[in-house]
Tab-separated table of C-alpha atoms in Angstrom:
chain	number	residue	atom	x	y	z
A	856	UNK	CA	1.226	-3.406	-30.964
A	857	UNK	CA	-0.339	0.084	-29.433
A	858	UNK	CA	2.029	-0.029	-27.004
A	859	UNK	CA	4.799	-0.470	-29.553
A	860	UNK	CA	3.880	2.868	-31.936
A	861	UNK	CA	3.104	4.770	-29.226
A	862	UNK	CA	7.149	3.895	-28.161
A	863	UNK	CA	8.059	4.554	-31.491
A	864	UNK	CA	6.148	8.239	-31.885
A	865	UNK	CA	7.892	9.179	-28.511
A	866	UNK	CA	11.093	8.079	-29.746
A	867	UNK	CA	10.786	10.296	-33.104
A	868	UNK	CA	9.384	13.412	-31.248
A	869	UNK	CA	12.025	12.731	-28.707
A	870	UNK	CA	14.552	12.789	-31.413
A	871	UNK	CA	12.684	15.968	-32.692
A	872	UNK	CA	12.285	17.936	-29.248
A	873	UNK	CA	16.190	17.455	-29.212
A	874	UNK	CA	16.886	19.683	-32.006
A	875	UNK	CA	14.651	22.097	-30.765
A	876	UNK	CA	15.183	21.726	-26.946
A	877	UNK	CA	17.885	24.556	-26.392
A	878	UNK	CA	15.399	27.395	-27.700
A	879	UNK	CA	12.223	26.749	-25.311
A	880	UNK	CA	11.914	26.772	-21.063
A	881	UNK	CA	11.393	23.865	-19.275
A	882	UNK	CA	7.890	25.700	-18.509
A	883	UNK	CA	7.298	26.629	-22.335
A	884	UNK	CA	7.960	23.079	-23.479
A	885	UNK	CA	5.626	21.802	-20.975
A	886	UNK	CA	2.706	24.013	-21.718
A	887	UNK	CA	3.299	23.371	-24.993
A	888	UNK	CA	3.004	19.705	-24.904
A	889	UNK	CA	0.312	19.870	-22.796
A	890	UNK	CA	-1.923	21.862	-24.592
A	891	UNK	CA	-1.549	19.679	-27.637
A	892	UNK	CA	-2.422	16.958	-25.905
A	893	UNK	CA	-5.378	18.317	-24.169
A	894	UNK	CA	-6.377	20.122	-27.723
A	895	UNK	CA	-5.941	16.975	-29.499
A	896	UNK	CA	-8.344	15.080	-27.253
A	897	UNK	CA	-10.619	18.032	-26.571
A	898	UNK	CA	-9.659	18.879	-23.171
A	899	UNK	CA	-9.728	22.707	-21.731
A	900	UNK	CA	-5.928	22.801	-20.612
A	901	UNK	CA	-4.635	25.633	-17.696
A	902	UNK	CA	-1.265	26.060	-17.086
A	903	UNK	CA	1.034	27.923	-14.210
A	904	UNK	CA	4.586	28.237	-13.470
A	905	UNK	CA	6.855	31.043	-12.032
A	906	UNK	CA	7.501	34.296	-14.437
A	907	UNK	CA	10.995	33.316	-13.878
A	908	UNK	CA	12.932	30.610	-15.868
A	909	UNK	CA	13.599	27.221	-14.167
A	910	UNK	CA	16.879	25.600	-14.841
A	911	UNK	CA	17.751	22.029	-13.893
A	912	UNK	CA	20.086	19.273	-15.420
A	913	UNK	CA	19.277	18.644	-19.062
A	914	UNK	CA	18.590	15.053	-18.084
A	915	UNK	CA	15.924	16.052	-15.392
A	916	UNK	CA	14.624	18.051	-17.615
A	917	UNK	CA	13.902	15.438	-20.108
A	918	UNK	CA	12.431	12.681	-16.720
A	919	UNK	CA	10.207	15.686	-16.059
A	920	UNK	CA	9.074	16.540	-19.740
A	921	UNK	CA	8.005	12.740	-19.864
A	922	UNK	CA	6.199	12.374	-16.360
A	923	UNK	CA	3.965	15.767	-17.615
A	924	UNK	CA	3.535	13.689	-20.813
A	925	UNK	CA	2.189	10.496	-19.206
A	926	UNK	CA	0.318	11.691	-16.792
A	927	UNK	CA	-1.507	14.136	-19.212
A	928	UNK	CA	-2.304	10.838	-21.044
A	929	UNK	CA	-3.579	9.466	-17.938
A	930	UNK	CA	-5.648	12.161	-17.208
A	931	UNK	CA	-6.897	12.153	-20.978
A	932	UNK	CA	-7.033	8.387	-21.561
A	933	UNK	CA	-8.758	7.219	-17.759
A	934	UNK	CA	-10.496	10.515	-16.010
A	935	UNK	CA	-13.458	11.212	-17.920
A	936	UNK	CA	-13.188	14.692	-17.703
A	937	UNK	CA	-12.738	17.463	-19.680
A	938	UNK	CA	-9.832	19.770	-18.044
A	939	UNK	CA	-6.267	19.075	-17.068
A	940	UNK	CA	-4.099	21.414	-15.169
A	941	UNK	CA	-0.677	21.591	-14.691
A	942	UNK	CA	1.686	23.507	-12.508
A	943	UNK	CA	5.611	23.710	-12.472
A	944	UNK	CA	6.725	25.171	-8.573
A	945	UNK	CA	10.386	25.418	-8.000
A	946	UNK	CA	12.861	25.832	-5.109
A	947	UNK	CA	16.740	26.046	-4.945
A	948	UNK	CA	17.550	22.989	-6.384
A	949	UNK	CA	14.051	21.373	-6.577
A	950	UNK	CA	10.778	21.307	-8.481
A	951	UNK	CA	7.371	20.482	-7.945
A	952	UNK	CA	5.189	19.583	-11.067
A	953	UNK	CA	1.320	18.899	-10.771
A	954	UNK	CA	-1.028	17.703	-13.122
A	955	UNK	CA	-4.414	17.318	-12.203
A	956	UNK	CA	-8.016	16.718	-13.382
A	957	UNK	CA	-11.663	17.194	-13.066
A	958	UNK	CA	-12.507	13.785	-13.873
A	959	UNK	CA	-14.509	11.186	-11.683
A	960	UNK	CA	-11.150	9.832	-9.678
A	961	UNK	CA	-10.268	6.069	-8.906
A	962	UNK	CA	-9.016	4.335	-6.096
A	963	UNK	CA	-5.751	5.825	-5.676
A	964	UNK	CA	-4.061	2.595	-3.395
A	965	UNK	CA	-5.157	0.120	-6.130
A	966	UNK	CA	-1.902	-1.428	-7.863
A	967	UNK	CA	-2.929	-0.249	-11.883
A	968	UNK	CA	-3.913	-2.831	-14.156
A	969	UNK	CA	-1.217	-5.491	-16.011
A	970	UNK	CA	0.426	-3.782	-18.840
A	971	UNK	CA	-0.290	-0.408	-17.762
A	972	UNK	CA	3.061	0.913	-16.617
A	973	UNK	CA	2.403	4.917	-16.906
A	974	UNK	CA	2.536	5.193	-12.749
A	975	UNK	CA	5.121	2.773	-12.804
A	976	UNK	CA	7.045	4.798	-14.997
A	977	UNK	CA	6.752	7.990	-13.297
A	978	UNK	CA	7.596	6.521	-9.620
A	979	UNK	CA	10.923	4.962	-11.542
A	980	UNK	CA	11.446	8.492	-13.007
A	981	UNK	CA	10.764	10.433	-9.668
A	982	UNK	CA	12.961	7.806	-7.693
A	983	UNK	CA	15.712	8.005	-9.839
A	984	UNK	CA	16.260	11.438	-8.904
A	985	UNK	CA	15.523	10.793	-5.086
A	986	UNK	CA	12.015	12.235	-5.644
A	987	UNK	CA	8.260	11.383	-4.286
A	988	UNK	CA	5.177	10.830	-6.670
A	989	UNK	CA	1.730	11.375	-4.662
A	990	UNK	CA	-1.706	10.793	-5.901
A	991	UNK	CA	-4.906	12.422	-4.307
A	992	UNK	CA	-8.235	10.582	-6.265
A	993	UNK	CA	-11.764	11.840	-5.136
A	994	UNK	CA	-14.861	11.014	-7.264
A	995	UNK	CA	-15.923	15.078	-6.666
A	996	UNK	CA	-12.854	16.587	-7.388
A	997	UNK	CA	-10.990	14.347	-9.829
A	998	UNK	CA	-7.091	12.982	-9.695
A	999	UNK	CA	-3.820	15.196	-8.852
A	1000	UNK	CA	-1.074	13.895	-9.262
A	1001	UNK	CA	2.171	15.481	-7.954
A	1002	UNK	CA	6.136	14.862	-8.245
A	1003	UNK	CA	8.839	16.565	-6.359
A	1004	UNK	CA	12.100	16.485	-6.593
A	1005	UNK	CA	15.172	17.652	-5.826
A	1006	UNK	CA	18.937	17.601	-6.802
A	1007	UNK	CA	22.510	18.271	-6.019
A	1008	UNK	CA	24.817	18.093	-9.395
């Protein structure tokens, strides 16, 4: 049933981010969400991207607006810390977006639990644009999770 709602509210904000999608930057719409989420579940949130603006299909742009989305929720839901940052690096035809916490890390190479499909989800979204997912987990130093990927249309 949570997993339902929470499918529904991303559908409706989906539906709502549409309207408004033309008006913001790839990096403005992902510090945006960001910091909500972190302010919404008390976490400090630090963001960094290039001064310049980042253009990539309109359909990447949507895969990468939803990996920063889950994996803030991952960060929020499982780290047990209290600060998430994310970073948005970009190339000619390629982007690298971070998201990383100060929480107490987990064993990176264990498969996640049933019914928890967040990871899955963002290795389907990073694959389906040829793209690597990597996860560094250290009980000092917290979880970083990192996507890159790169395109040709």
């Amino acid at each position: 049933l949570d997993e339902i709602k929470r499918t529904m509210s991303e559908g409706r904000q989906g539906i709502w981010e549409i309207r408004s999608e033309a008006a913001h930057s790839l990096a403005s719409l992902l510090r945006r969400h960001g910091e909500q989420l972190a302010a919404d579940a008390g976490f400090a949130f630090e963001f960094q991207a290039p001064p310049t603006a980042l253009t990539c299909p309109a359909d990447l742009r949507r895969d990468l607006e939803l990996i920063a989305r889950e994996a803030t929720r991952n960060a929020i839901q499982h780290s047990g810390g209290s600060l998430i940052r994310m970073s948005l690096a970009a190339g000619d035809r390629s982007l690298e977006l971070t998201v990383q916490d100060n929480g107490h890390g987990f064993d990176a190479g264990r498969q996640p639990a049933p019914r928890h499909f967040g990871i899955y989800g963002i290795q389907e979204r990073a694959r389906k644009w040829h793209g690597t997912m990597d996860i560094a987990s250290d009980s000092q130093q917290g979880t970083r999770l990192t996507v890159r990927i790169s395109w040709n249309r």
